[in-house]
Coordinates of C-alpha atoms in Angstrom, one line a residue:
X6 CA 82.0 95.1 126.3
X7 CA 80.2 98.1 124.8
X8 CA 81.0 100.7 122.1
X9 CA 82.2 103.2 124.7
X10 CA 85.1 100.9 125.5
X11 CA 86.3 101.1 121.8
X12 CA 85.9 104.9 121.9
X13 CA 88.1 105.1 125.0
X14 CA 90.6 102.6 123.6
X15 CA 90.8 104.7 120.4
X16 CA 91.7 107.8 122.4
X17 CA 94.4 105.9 124.5
X18 CA 96.3 104.3 121.6
X19 CA 98.7 106.3 119.6
X20 CA 97.2 106.9 116.2
X21 CA 97.5 109.1 113.1
X22 CA 94.2 110.9 113.1
X23 CA 94.3 111.9 109.5
X24 CA 93.3 109.5 106.7
X25 CA 96.0 107.6 104.8
X26 CA 93.8 107.8 101.6
X27 CA 96.0 110.3 99.7
X28 CA 99.1 108.2 100.4
X29 CA 97.2 105.0 99.2
X30 CA 96.2 106.9 96.1
X31 CA 99.8 107.9 95.5
X32 CA 101.0 104.3 95.9
X33 CA 98.3 103.0 93.5
X34 CA 99.3 105.7 91.0
X35 CA 102.9 104.5 91.1
X36 CA 102.0 100.9 90.6
X37 CA 98.7 100.9 88.5
X38 CA 96.8 97.6 88.6
X39 CA 93.2 96.6 88.7
X40 CA 91.6 95.5 91.9
X41 CA 89.0 92.9 91.2
X42 CA 86.4 92.3 93.9
X43 CA 84.5 89.0 93.8
X44 CA 81.4 89.6 95.7
X45 CA 79.5 86.6 97.1
X46 CA 76.3 88.7 97.2
X47 CA 75.6 92.3 96.0
X48 CA 75.9 94.0 99.3
X49 CA 79.7 94.3 99.1
X50 CA 79.5 97.5 97.2
X51 CA 78.4 99.3 100.4
X52 CA 81.5 101.4 100.9
X53 CA 82.3 102.6 97.3
X54 CA 81.0 104.9 94.7
X55 CA 81.7 105.5 91.0
X56 CA 82.8 101.9 90.3
X57 CA 81.3 99.4 87.9
X58 CA 79.7 96.1 88.9
X59 CA 79.7 93.2 86.5
X60 CA 77.3 90.3 86.8
X61 CA 79.3 88.3 84.3
X62 CA 82.8 87.0 84.4
X63 CA 83.3 86.2 80.7
X64 CA 86.7 86.6 79.2
X65 CA 85.3 89.4 76.9
X66 CA 84.0 91.4 79.8
X67 CA 87.2 91.0 81.8
X68 CA 89.3 92.0 78.9
X69 CA 87.2 95.1 78.4
X70 CA 87.7 96.3 82.0
X71 CA 91.4 95.5 82.0
X72 CA 92.0 97.2 78.6
X73 CA 90.3 100.3 79.9
X74 CA 92.5 100.2 83.0
X75 CA 89.6 100.2 85.4
X76 CA 91.2 100.7 88.8
X77 CA 88.6 98.8 90.7
X78 CA 85.5 96.8 89.8
X79 CA 83.2 94.2 91.3
X80 CA 82.1 90.9 89.9
X81 CA 78.9 89.7 91.4
X82 CA 79.2 85.9 91.9
X83 CA 76.3 85.4 94.4
X84 CA 78.2 82.3 95.4
X85 CA 76.8 82.4 98.9
X86 CA 73.6 81.0 97.4
X87 CA 75.4 78.0 95.9
X88 CA 76.3 74.6 97.4
X89 CA 80.0 74.5 98.3
X90 CA 81.0 72.3 95.3
X91 CA 79.4 74.8 92.8
X92 CA 80.9 77.8 94.6
X93 CA 84.4 76.2 94.3
X94 CA 83.9 75.4 90.6
X95 CA 82.8 79.0 90.0
X96 CA 85.7 80.5 91.9
X97 CA 88.2 78.4 89.9
X98 CA 86.5 79.4 86.6
X99 CA 86.6 83.1 87.5
X100 CA 90.2 82.9 88.6
X101 CA 91.2 81.2 85.4
X102 CA 89.4 83.8 83.3
X103 CA 91.0 86.7 85.2
X104 CA 94.5 85.1 84.7
X105 CA 93.8 84.7 81.0
X106 CA 92.5 88.3 80.6
X107 CA 95.5 89.7 82.4
X108 CA 97.9 87.9 80.1
X109 CA 95.9 89.0 77.1
X110 CA 95.9 92.7 78.1
X111 CA 99.2 93.0 80.0
X112 CA 97.3 94.5 82.9
X113 CA 98.2 93.3 86.4
X114 CA 95.6 92.7 89.1
X115 CA 94.9 91.8 92.7
X116 CA 91.8 89.9 93.8
X117 CA 89.7 90.3 96.9
X118 CA 87.0 87.7 97.8
X119 CA 84.5 90.0 99.5
X120 CA 82.7 88.0 102.2
X121 CA 80.1 88.6 104.9
X122 CA 81.1 90.8 107.8
X123 CA 79.3 88.3 110.1
X124 CA 81.6 85.5 108.9
X125 CA 79.0 83.5 106.8
X126 CA 80.0 82.1 103.5
X127 CA 82.1 79.5 101.7
X128 CA 85.4 80.0 103.6
X129 CA 88.1 78.8 103.1
X130 CA 86.9 76.8 100.1
X131 CA 86.3 79.8 97.8
X132 CA 89.7 81.4 98.6
X133 CA 91.7 78.2 98.2
X134 CA 90.0 77.3 94.9
X135 CA 90.3 80.9 93.6
X136 CA 94.0 80.7 94.3
X137 CA 94.3 77.7 92.0
X138 CA 92.4 79.3 89.2
X139 CA 94.5 82.5 89.5
X140 CA 97.7 80.5 89.7
X141 CA 98.3 82.4 93.0
X142 CA 99.4 79.5 95.2
X143 CA 101.7 80.7 97.9
X144 CA 100.2 84.2 98.1
X145 CA 99.6 85.7 101.5
X146 CA 95.9 85.5 102.5
X147 CA 94.5 88.6 104.2
X148 CA 91.6 88.1 106.6
X149 CA 89.9 91.4 107.4
X150 CA 86.2 91.2 108.3
X151 CA 85.9 94.6 110.0
X152 CA 83.0 96.6 108.6
X153 CA 82.4 99.8 110.5
X154 CA 79.3 101.0 108.7
X155 CA 77.6 97.8 109.8
X156 CA 79.0 97.8 113.4
X157 CA 81.6 95.0 112.9
X158 CA 84.9 95.4 114.7
X159 CA 88.0 93.2 115.3
X160 CA 90.0 93.5 118.5
X161 CA 92.5 91.1 120.0
X162 CA 91.7 88.8 117.1
X163 CA 88.1 88.5 118.3
X164 CA 85.4 89.6 115.8
X165 CA 82.5 91.6 117.3
X166 CA 79.0 92.6 116.1
X167 CA 77.5 95.7 117.5
X168 CA 74.0 95.2 118.8
X169 CA 72.6 98.4 120.4
X170 CA 75.6 99.6 122.3
X171 CA 76.9 96.2 123.2
X172 CA 79.7 94.4 121.3
X173 CA 78.8 90.8 121.0
X174 CA 81.4 88.2 119.9
X175 CA 80.3 87.0 116.5
X176 CA 80.1 83.4 117.6
X177 CA 77.4 84.4 120.1
X178 CA 75.1 86.1 117.5
X179 CA 72.2 84.7 115.5
X180 CA 74.4 84.8 112.4
X181 CA 76.6 82.1 113.9
X182 CA 73.5 79.8 114.1
X183 CA 73.0 80.0 110.3
X184 CA 72.0 76.6 109.0
X185 CA 74.2 76.8 106.0
X186 CA 77.2 78.7 107.4
X187 CA 77.1 78.3 111.1
X188 CA 80.2 78.4 113.4
X189 CA 81.1 78.6 117.1
X190 CA 84.4 80.5 117.4
X191 CA 84.7 84.3 117.6
X192 CA 88.4 84.4 117.9
X193 CA 89.5 84.5 114.3
X194 CA 92.4 82.1 114.6
X195 CA 90.1 79.6 116.1
X196 CA 87.4 80.4 113.5
X197 CA 89.8 79.8 110.6
X198 CA 90.9 76.5 112.0
X199 CA 87.2 75.5 112.7
X200 CA 86.0 76.5 109.2
X201 CA 89.0 74.8 107.5
X202 CA 88.4 71.6 109.7
X203 CA 92.0 71.8 110.8
X204 CA 93.5 72.0 107.3
X205 CA 94.8 75.5 108.2
X206 CA 97.0 75.1 111.2
X207 CA 97.6 77.6 114.0
X208 CA 101.3 78.1 113.1
X209 CA 100.3 79.4 109.6
X210 CA 98.0 82.1 111.0
X211 CA 99.6 85.5 111.8
X212 CA 98.0 88.6 113.3
X213 CA 98.4 92.3 113.2
X214 CA 97.2 93.7 116.5
X215 CA 95.6 97.1 116.8
X216 CA 98.5 98.4 118.9
X217 CA 101.0 97.1 116.3
X218 CA 99.2 98.7 113.4
X219 CA 99.0 102.1 115.2
X220 CA 102.5 102.1 116.8
X221 CA 104.5 100.7 113.9
X222 CA 102.5 102.3 111.1
X223 CA 102.6 101.4 107.4
X224 CA 106.4 101.1 107.3
X225 CA 106.5 98.6 110.2
X226 CA 103.5 96.7 108.7
X227 CA 105.4 96.4 105.4
X228 CA 108.5 95.0 107.0
X229 CA 106.5 92.4 109.0
X230 CA 104.6 91.3 105.9
X231 CA 107.8 90.7 104.0
X232 CA 109.0 88.3 106.7
X233 CA 105.8 86.2 107.0
X234 CA 106.1 82.9 105.2
X235 CA 104.3 82.8 101.9
X236 CA 100.9 81.1 101.9
X237 CA 100.2 82.2 105.5
X238 CA 97.0 83.8 106.6
X239 CA 97.1 87.3 108.2
X240 CA 94.4 88.6 110.5
X241 CA 93.9 92.3 110.6
X242 CA 92.5 94.0 113.7
X243 CA 90.7 97.3 113.2
X244 CA 88.2 99.5 115.0
X245 CA 88.1 102.4 112.6
X246 CA 88.7 103.0 108.9
X247 CA 92.2 104.5 109.4
X248 CA 93.4 101.2 110.9
X249 CA 92.6 99.4 107.7
X250 CA 94.1 102.3 105.7
X251 CA 97.3 102.0 107.6
X252 CA 97.4 98.2 107.0
X253 CA 96.6 98.7 103.3
X254 CA 99.3 101.3 102.9
X255 CA 101.8 98.9 104.5
X256 CA 100.6 96.1 102.2
X257 CA 101.1 98.2 99.1
X258 CA 104.6 99.3 100.2
X259 CA 105.6 95.7 100.9
X260 CA 104.9 94.6 97.3
X261 CA 104.1 91.1 98.6
X262 CA 101.6 89.1 96.5
X263 CA 98.3 88.5 98.3
X264 CA 94.7 87.5 98.0
X265 CA 92.1 88.8 100.4
X266 CA 89.0 87.6 102.2
X267 CA 87.6 90.8 103.5
X268 CA 84.5 92.8 104.3
X269 CA 83.6 96.0 102.4
X270 CA 85.5 98.5 104.5
X271 CA 88.8 97.0 103.4
X272 CA 87.8 97.4 99.7
X273 CA 87.3 101.2 100.1
X274 CA 90.8 101.5 101.8
X275 CA 92.5 99.4 99.1
X276 CA 91.0 101.5 96.3
X277 CA 91.8 104.7 98.0
X278 CA 88.1 105.7 97.8
X279 CA 87.1 108.7 99.9
X280 CA 83.8 108.9 101.7
X281 CA 81.0 110.9 100.1
X282 CA 77.7 112.3 101.4
X283 CA 74.8 110.0 101.5
X284 CA 72.4 110.1 98.6
X285 CA 69.0 111.7 99.1
X286 CA 65.6 110.9 97.8
X287 CA 65.7 113.7 95.2
X288 CA 68.8 112.2 93.6
X289 CA 67.6 108.5 93.4
X290 CA 64.0 108.8 92.3
X291 CA 63.1 108.0 88.6
X292 CA 60.6 110.8 87.6
X293 CA 59.1 108.6 84.9
X294 CA 58.2 105.8 87.4
X295 CA 55.3 105.2 89.7
X296 CA 55.3 103.8 93.2
X297 CA 58.1 102.8 95.5
X298 CA 58.7 99.0 95.8
X299 CA 60.4 97.2 98.7
X300 CA 61.1 93.5 98.1
X301 CA 62.2 91.7 101.3
X302 CA 63.5 88.2 101.4
X303 CA 65.9 88.3 104.4
X304 CA 64.5 86.5 107.4
X305 CA 66.9 87.6 110.1
X306 CA 65.3 89.3 113.2
X307 CA 66.8 92.7 112.3
X308 CA 64.9 92.7 109.0
X309 CA 61.6 91.7 110.6
X310 CA 61.9 94.6 113.0
X311 CA 62.5 96.9 110.1
X312 CA 59.5 95.7 108.2
X313 CA 57.3 96.1 111.3
X314 CA 58.6 99.7 111.8
X315 CA 57.9 100.5 108.1
X316 CA 54.4 99.2 108.3
X317 CA 53.6 101.0 111.5
X318 CA 55.0 104.4 110.5
X319 CA 54.0 104.8 106.8
X320 CA 51.1 104.2 104.6
X321 CA 52.8 101.2 103.0
X322 CA 50.7 98.5 101.4
X323 CA 51.9 95.0 102.2
X324 CA 51.9 91.8 100.1
X325 CA 53.0 88.7 102.1
X326 CA 54.4 85.7 100.3
X327 CA 53.6 82.6 102.3
X328 CA 56.8 80.6 102.4
X329 CA 55.1 77.3 103.3
X330 CA 52.5 77.7 100.5
X331 CA 55.2 78.3 97.9
X332 CA 57.3 75.3 99.0
X333 CA 54.4 72.9 99.0
X334 CA 52.7 74.1 95.8
X335 CA 53.8 72.3 92.6
X336 CA 52.0 74.6 90.2
X337 CA 52.9 78.1 91.4
X338 CA 51.7 80.0 88.3
X339 CA 48.2 80.9 89.7
X340 CA 49.8 82.2 92.9
X341 CA 52.4 84.1 91.0
X342 CA 49.9 85.7 88.7
X343 CA 47.6 86.7 91.7
X344 CA 50.5 88.4 93.5
X345 CA 51.8 90.0 90.3
X346 CA 48.5 91.6 89.4
X347 CA 48.1 93.1 92.9
X348 CA 51.6 94.5 92.8
X349 CA 51.1 96.0 89.4
X350 CA 47.9 97.7 90.4
X351 CA 49.3 99.2 93.6
X352 CA 52.4 100.6 91.8
X353 CA 50.2 102.2 89.1
X354 CA 48.4 103.9 91.9
X355 CA 51.8 105.3 93.0
X356 CA 51.7 103.6 96.3
X357 CA 54.5 102.5 98.6
X358 CA 54.4 98.7 98.4
X359 CA 56.2 96.1 100.5
X360 CA 56.3 92.5 99.2
X361 CA 57.9 90.2 101.7
X362 CA 58.2 86.6 102.7
X363 CA 56.4 85.3 105.7
X364 CA 58.7 85.6 108.7
X365 CA 59.0 81.9 109.8
X366 CA 62.4 80.3 109.0
X367 CA 62.1 77.2 107.0
X368 CA 65.2 75.0 107.1
X369 CA 66.2 71.7 105.5
X370 CA 67.7 68.6 106.9
X371 CA 71.2 69.9 106.1
X372 CA 73.1 72.9 104.9
X373 CA 72.6 72.1 101.2
X374 CA 68.9 71.4 101.6
X375 CA 68.5 74.7 103.5
X376 CA 70.2 76.6 100.7
X377 CA 67.9 74.8 98.1
X378 CA 64.7 75.9 100.0
X379 CA 66.0 79.4 100.3
X380 CA 66.7 79.5 96.6
X381 CA 63.2 78.3 95.8
X382 CA 61.7 81.2 97.7
X383 CA 64.1 83.7 96.1
X384 CA 63.3 82.3 92.7
X385 CA 59.6 82.8 93.3
X386 CA 60.2 86.5 94.3
X387 CA 62.3 87.0 91.2
X388 CA 59.6 85.6 89.0
X389 CA 57.1 88.2 90.4
X390 CA 59.5 91.1 89.7
X391 CA 60.4 89.7 86.3
X392 CA 56.7 89.8 85.3
X393 CA 56.4 93.5 86.4
X394 CA 55.6 96.0 83.6
X395 CA 55.3 99.2 85.6
X396 CA 58.6 101.0 86.1
X397 CA 58.9 102.0 89.9
X398 CA 60.2 105.3 91.0
X399 CA 62.6 103.3 93.1
X400 CA 63.3 99.6 93.9
X401 CA 64.7 98.5 97.2
X402 CA 65.7 94.8 97.7
X403 CA 66.4 93.6 101.3
X404 CA 68.7 90.6 101.6
X405 CA 71.8 89.4 99.8
X406 CA 70.4 86.4 97.8
X407 CA 67.2 88.3 97.1
X408 CA 68.9 91.4 95.8
X409 CA 71.3 89.4 93.6
X410 CA 68.6 87.3 92.0
X411 CA 66.4 90.3 91.3
X412 CA 69.3 92.1 89.7
X413 CA 70.4 89.3 87.5
X414 CA 67.3 87.2 86.9
X415 CA 64.4 89.7 87.2
X416 CA 66.1 92.9 85.9
X417 CA 68.6 91.2 83.5
X418 CA 71.5 93.4 84.7
X419 CA 74.9 92.6 83.2
X420 CA 76.6 95.9 84.3
X421 CA 75.7 98.6 86.8
X422 CA 77.4 101.6 88.4
X423 CA 77.6 102.1 92.1
X424 CA 76.3 105.7 92.7
X425 CA 77.0 105.7 96.5
X426 CA 75.0 104.9 99.6
X427 CA 71.6 106.0 100.8
X428 CA 72.3 105.0 104.4
X429 CA 75.7 103.8 105.8
X430 CA 76.4 100.4 104.3
X431 CA 73.4 100.5 101.9
X432 CA 74.5 100.9 98.3
X433 CA 72.6 102.3 95.3
X434 CA 73.2 101.0 91.8
X435 CA 72.2 102.7 88.5
X436 CA 71.2 100.0 86.1
X437 CA 72.7 99.7 82.7
X438 CA 71.0 100.1 79.3
X439 CA 70.7 96.4 78.8
X440 CA 68.5 95.9 81.9
X441 CA 64.7 95.5 82.1
X442 CA 64.4 99.1 83.5
X443 CA 67.4 101.1 82.2
X444 CA 68.7 103.8 84.5
X445 CA 66.5 102.6 87.4
X446 CA 68.2 103.3 90.8
X447 CA 68.3 100.0 92.7
X448 CA 68.9 100.0 96.4
X449 CA 70.6 96.9 97.7
X450 CA 69.9 96.6 101.4
X451 CA 71.9 93.9 103.3
X452 CA 69.8 91.8 105.6
X453 CA 72.1 92.3 108.6
X454 CA 72.5 96.1 108.4
X455 CA 70.6 99.1 109.6
X456 CA 68.7 100.2 112.7
X457 CA 65.0 99.4 113.3
X458 CA 63.9 102.5 111.4
X459 CA 66.2 102.1 108.4
X460 CA 63.6 101.1 105.8
X461 CA 61.3 103.8 107.1
X462 CA 64.0 106.4 106.7
X463 CA 64.4 105.5 103.0
X464 CA 60.6 105.7 102.5
X465 CA 60.6 109.1 104.2
X466 CA 63.5 110.3 102.0
X467 CA 61.5 109.4 98.9
X468 CA 58.7 111.7 100.0
X469 CA 56.1 109.0 100.6
X470 CA 53.6 110.5 103.1
X471 CA 53.9 109.1 106.5
X472 CA 51.1 108.5 109.0
X473 CA 50.1 111.5 111.1

């Protein structure tokens, strides 16, 4: 199947061509609550703008946002980098804190567990444990992994990843071979059963087909939702944003309690957030800084191709971190200092610098060991950035774990604001006053997003001179 099939199907099926956003905004206004998005890595902010991101889940911080009546905010958990037991413990703690803060402030809420659009992550463990912490047992569970900015579509309950012009079932992609979060099924009902090891049974999984969403509309969706047994899982098919908007409007009208496991496109629909123009280089550069810094930890083939393109088409200076050397070296301080000194000098010369991990994939004997090795590499990168004194004009981090660790550990961010996107699916944060570099614009570039020239495009937008 290719993308042209979806375009043809979109034309053939009956569909409201206008956005439902204004109606969603009206529903949200009639029933004001806070949508709390738990993001298992920082890339989930890739469809929103003007919303806060917290890197802490303390009762104090939650009470502050709920007291202010913040309509939608993110909590960065970075749980995808944790072993499953730790991720579950974290989900329970956050859920319990949210429930306490809601009672303290009298502000109601709904929670979305924002997960990877290529189906990697601690599912269903995070959702089931989060339910317990929230006291939300018996809520409907919404499964909506469609993410159009990244080329992820769900049709006939099969989740697809766009590669070139071809739609590849997710189970046939490199993402499904992930050592920590691998899977085989592309059909979401089968995937849910596979990931739950059979604890979620087929009879408890329901589906909203594309035809159903478009023919019945929000009113029909609401009526069906009311009849689905509590505690069930609902798969949402969608090939464009208005499909998700129709479902969200039906969900709001139904008033059924729910918890979501979704990708980023669903979040924008739920919050009634309209699209805005992409940010440009002029609006994201810090005039007091020097140099542009790209930090790349993601190892997927898409990222490697983007690095190669950037190196070929710009005057970028490269610093490679040898993964094998880092893992085998007990005293890493000399290596850390050597790389840090080179990075500092290049930025002070106002250069475009790429610091990246060597491209070979180093895996462990099992999922937990693979995560541990990945975290060791990420920790080394964060130490380099933490030692940095020179404020860059712009900082770009490529990869979920990498961008999260740099934000929280290197830059000491506790709160940021999502300004928007510099490319589709690539968010820009403005860092808070408490951070290492206040007001720095920080681009969080997902490892699995973007065409081959994506990093180069950002470099060109920031007015770095390209090769003749």
